[in-house]
PDB file of C-alpha atoms in Angstrom:
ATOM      1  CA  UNK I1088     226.410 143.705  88.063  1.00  0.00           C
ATOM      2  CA  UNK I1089     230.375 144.356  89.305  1.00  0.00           C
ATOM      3  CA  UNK I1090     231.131 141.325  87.050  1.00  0.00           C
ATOM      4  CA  UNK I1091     229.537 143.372  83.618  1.00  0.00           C
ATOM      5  CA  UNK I1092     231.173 146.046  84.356  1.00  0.00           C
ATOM      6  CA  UNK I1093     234.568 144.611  84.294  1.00  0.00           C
ATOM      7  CA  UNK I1094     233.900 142.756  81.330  1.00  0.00           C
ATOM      8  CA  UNK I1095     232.389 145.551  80.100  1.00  0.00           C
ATOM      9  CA  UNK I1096     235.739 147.292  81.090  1.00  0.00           C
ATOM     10  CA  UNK I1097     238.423 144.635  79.646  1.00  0.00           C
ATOM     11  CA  UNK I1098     236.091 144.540  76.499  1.00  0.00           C
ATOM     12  CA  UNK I1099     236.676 147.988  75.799  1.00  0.00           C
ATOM     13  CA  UNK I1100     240.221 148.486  76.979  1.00  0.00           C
ATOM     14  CA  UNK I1101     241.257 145.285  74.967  1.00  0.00           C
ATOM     15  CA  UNK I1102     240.201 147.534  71.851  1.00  0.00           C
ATOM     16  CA  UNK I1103     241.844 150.528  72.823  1.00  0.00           C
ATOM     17  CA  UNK I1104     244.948 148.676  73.087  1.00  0.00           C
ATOM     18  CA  UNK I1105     244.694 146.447  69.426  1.00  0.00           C
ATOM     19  CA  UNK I1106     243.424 150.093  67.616  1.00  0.00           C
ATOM     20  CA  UNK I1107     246.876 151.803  68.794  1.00  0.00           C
ATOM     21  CA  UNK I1108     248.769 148.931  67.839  1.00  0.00           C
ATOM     22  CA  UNK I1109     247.002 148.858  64.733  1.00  0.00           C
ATOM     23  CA  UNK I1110     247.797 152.057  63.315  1.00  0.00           C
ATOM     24  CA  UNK I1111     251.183 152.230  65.404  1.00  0.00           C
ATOM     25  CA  UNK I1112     252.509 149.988  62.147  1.00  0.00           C
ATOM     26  CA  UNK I1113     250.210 149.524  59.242  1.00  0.00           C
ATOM     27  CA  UNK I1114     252.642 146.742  57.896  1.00  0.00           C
ATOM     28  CA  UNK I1115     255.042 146.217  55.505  1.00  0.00           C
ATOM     29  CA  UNK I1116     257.736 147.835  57.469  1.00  0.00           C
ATOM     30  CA  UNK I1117     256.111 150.881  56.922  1.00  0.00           C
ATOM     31  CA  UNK I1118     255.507 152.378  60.370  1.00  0.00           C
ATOM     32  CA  UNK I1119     256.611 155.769  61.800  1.00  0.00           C
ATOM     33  CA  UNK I1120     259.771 153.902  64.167  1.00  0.00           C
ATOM     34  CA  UNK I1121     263.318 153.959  64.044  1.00  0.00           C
ATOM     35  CA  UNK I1122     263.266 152.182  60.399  1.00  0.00           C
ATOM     36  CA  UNK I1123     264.870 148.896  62.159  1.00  0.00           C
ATOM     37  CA  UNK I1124     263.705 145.806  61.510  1.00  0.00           C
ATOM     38  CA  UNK I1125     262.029 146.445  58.251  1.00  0.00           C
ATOM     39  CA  UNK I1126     262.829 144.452  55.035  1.00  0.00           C
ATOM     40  CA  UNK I1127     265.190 147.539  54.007  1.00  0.00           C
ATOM     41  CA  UNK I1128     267.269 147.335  57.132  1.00  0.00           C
ATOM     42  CA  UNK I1129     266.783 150.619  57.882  1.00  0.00           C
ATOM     43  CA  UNK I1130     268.344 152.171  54.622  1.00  0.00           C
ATOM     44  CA  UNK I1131     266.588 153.595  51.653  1.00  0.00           C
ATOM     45  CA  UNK I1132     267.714 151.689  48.472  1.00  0.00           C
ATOM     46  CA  UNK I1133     266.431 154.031  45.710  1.00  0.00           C
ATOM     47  CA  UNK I1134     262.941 153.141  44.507  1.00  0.00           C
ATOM     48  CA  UNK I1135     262.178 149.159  45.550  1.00  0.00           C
ATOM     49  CA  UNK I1136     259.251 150.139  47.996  1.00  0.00           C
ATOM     50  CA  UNK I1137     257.866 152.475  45.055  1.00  0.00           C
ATOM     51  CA  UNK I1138     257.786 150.108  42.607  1.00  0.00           C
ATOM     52  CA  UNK I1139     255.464 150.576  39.204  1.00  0.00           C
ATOM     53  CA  UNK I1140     255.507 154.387  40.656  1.00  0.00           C
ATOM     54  CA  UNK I1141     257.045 157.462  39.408  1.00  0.00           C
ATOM     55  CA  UNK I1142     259.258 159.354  41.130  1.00  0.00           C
ATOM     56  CA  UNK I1143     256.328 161.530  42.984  1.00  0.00           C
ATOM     57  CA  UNK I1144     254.753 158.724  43.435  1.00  0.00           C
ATOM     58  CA  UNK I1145     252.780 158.426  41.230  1.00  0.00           C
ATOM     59  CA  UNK I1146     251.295 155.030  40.134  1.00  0.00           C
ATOM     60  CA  UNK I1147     251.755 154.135  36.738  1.00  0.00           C
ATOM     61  CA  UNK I1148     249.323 151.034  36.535  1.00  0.00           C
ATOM     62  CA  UNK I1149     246.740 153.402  36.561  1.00  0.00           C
ATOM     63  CA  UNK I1150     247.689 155.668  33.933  1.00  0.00           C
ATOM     64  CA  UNK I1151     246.737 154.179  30.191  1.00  0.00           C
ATOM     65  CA  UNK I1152     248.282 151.433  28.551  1.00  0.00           C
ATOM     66  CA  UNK I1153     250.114 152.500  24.899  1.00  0.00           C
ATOM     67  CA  UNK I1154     250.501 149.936  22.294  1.00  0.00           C
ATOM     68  CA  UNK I1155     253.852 151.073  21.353  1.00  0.00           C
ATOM     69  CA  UNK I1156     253.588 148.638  17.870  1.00  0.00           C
ATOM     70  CA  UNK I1157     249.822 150.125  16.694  1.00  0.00           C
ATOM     71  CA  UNK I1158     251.156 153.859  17.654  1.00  0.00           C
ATOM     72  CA  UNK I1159     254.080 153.061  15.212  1.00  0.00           C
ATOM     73  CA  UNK I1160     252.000 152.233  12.551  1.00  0.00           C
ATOM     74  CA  UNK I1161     249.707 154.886  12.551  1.00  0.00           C
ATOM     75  CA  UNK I1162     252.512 157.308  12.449  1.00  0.00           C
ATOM     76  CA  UNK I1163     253.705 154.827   9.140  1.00  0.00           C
ATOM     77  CA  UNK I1164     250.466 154.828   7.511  1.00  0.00           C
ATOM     78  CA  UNK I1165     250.112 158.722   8.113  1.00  0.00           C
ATOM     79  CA  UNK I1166     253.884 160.067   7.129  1.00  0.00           C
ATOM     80  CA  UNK I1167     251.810 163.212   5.299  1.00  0.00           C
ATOM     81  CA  UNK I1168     250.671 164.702   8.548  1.00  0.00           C
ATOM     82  CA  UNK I1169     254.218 164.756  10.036  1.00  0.00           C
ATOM     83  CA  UNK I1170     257.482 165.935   9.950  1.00  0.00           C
ATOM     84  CA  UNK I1171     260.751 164.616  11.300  1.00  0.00           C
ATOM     85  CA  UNK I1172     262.005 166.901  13.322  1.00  0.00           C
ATOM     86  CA  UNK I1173     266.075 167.815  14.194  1.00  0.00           C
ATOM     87  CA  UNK I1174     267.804 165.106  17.028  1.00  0.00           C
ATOM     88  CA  UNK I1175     268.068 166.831  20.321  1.00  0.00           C
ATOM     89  CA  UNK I1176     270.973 167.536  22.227  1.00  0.00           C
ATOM     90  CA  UNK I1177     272.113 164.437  24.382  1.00  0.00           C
ATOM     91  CA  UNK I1178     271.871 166.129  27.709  1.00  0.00           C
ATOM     92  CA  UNK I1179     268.114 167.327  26.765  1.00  0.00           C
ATOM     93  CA  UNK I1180     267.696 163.505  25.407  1.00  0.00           C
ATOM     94  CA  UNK I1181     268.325 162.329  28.514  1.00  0.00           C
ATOM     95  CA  UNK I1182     265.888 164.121  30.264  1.00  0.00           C
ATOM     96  CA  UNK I1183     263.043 162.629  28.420  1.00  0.00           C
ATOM     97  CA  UNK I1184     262.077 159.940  30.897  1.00  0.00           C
ATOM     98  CA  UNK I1185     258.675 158.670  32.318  1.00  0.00           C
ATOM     99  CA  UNK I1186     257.971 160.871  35.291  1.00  0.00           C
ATOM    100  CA  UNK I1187     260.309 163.589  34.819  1.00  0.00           C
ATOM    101  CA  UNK I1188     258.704 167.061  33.307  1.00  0.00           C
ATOM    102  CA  UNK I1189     258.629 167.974  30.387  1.00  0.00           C
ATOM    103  CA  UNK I1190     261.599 170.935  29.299  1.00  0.00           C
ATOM    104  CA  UNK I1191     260.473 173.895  28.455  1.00  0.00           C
ATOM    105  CA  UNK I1192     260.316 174.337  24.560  1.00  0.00           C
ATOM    106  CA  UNK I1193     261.635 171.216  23.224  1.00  0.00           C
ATOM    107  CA  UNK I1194     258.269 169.761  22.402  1.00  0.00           C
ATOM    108  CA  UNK I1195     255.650 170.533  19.469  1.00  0.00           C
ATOM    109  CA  UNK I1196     251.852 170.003  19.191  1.00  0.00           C
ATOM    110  CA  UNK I1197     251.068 167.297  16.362  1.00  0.00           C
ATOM    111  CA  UNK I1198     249.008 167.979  13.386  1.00  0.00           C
ATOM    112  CA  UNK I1199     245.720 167.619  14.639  1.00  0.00           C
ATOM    113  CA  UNK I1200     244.888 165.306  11.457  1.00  0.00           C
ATOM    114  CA  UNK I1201     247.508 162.831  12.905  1.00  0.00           C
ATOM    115  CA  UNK I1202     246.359 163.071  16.424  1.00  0.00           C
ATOM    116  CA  UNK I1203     242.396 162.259  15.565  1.00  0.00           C
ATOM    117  CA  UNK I1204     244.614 159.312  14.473  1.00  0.00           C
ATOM    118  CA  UNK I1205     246.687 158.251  17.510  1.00  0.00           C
ATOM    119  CA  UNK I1206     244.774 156.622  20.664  1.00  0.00           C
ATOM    120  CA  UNK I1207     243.241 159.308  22.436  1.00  0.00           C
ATOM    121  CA  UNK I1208     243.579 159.030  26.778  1.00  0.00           C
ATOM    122  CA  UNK I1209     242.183 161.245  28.823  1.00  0.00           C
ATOM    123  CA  UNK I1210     244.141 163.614  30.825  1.00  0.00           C
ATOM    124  CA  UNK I1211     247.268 163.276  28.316  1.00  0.00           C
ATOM    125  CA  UNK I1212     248.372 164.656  25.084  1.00  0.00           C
ATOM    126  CA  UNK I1213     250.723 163.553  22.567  1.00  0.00           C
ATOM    127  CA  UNK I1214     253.911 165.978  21.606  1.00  0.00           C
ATOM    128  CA  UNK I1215     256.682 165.366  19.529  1.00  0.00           C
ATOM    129  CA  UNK I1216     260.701 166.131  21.090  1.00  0.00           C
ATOM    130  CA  UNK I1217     263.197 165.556  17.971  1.00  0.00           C
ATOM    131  CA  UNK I1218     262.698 162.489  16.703  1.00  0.00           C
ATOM    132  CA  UNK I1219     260.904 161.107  19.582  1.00  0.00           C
ATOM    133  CA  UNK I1220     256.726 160.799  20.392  1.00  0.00           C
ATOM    134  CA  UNK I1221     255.801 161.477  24.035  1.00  0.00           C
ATOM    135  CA  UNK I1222     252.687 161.095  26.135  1.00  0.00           C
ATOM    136  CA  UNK I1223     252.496 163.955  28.138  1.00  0.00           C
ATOM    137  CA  UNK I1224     250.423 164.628  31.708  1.00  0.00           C
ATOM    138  CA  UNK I1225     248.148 167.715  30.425  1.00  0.00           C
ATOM    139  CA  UNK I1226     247.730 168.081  34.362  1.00  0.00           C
ATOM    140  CA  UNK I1227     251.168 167.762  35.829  1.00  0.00           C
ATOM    141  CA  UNK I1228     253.174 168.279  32.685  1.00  0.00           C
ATOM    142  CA  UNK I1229     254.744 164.978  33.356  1.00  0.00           C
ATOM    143  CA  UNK I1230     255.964 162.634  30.763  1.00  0.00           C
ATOM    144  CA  UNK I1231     253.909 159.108  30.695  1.00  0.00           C
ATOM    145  CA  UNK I1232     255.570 157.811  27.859  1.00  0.00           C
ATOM    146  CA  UNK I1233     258.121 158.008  25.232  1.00  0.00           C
ATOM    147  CA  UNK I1234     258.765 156.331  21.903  1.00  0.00           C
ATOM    148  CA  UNK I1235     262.374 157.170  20.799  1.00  0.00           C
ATOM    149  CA  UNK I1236     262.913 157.260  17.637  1.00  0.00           C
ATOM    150  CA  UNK I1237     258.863 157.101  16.364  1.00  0.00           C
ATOM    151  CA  UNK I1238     260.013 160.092  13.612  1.00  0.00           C
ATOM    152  CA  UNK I1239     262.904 158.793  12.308  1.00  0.00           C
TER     153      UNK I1239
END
């Protein structure tokens, strides 16, 4: 009966023991330490562990896949339901990126004859910035994607 009990006993402290050093790193030099010894050295280098992720980190692989070449063309075979619009500023330009917001008042809704056109994803909604097509986040007001140049 003693000798149960102590097995019973190691048994059960064995997987105390493996479940704390289990979540005390959950691997890839991602645990709550120091930083040393993980593949960075200890020093954040930008955005390799966040790769395929926007800057909020955000994974991209999950958001919808745009066929740049088939958005192009619709906006060719549909020139009609669009207008080119001015160039914007270069410092504005710039801030048309994947994962930054959307500024305030730069962007225009699309004819809705051209957008019954244009791939439709849920959760996002074309715009058009200057000469440039974006997919915008309805929900975070987020840009997903941009095509410079679509309305030139």
């Amino acid at each position: 009966m003693f000798r149960s009990r102590t097995l019973v006993a190691a048994i059960c402290l064995t997987l105390a023991v493996g479940s704390v050093a289990a979540l005390a790193d959950p691997g890839n030099g991602k645990g709550q330490g120091n930083g040393k010894g993980n593949s960075q050295g200890g020093q954040g280098h930008g955005n390799q562990g966040n790769k395929g992720k926007g800057p909020s980190g955000d994974d991209w692989s999950r958001g919808p896949s745009i066929d740049r070449g088939s958005v192009l063309g619709v906006l060719g075979g549909y020139r009609d339901y669009w207008s080119p619009g001015p160039s914007l500023p270069p410092g504005i330009q710039k801030n048309l990126a994947r994962g930054k917001p959307l500024p305030p008042g730069i962007a225009k809704k699309l004819d809705g004859r051209l957008l019954g056109r244009l791939p439709h994803y849920d959760g996002y909604e074309w715009q058009q910035a200057g000469t440039d097509l974006i997919l915008v986040a309805i929900a975070s007001g987020l840009i997903y994607e941009v095509l410079n140049g679509a309305f030139d």
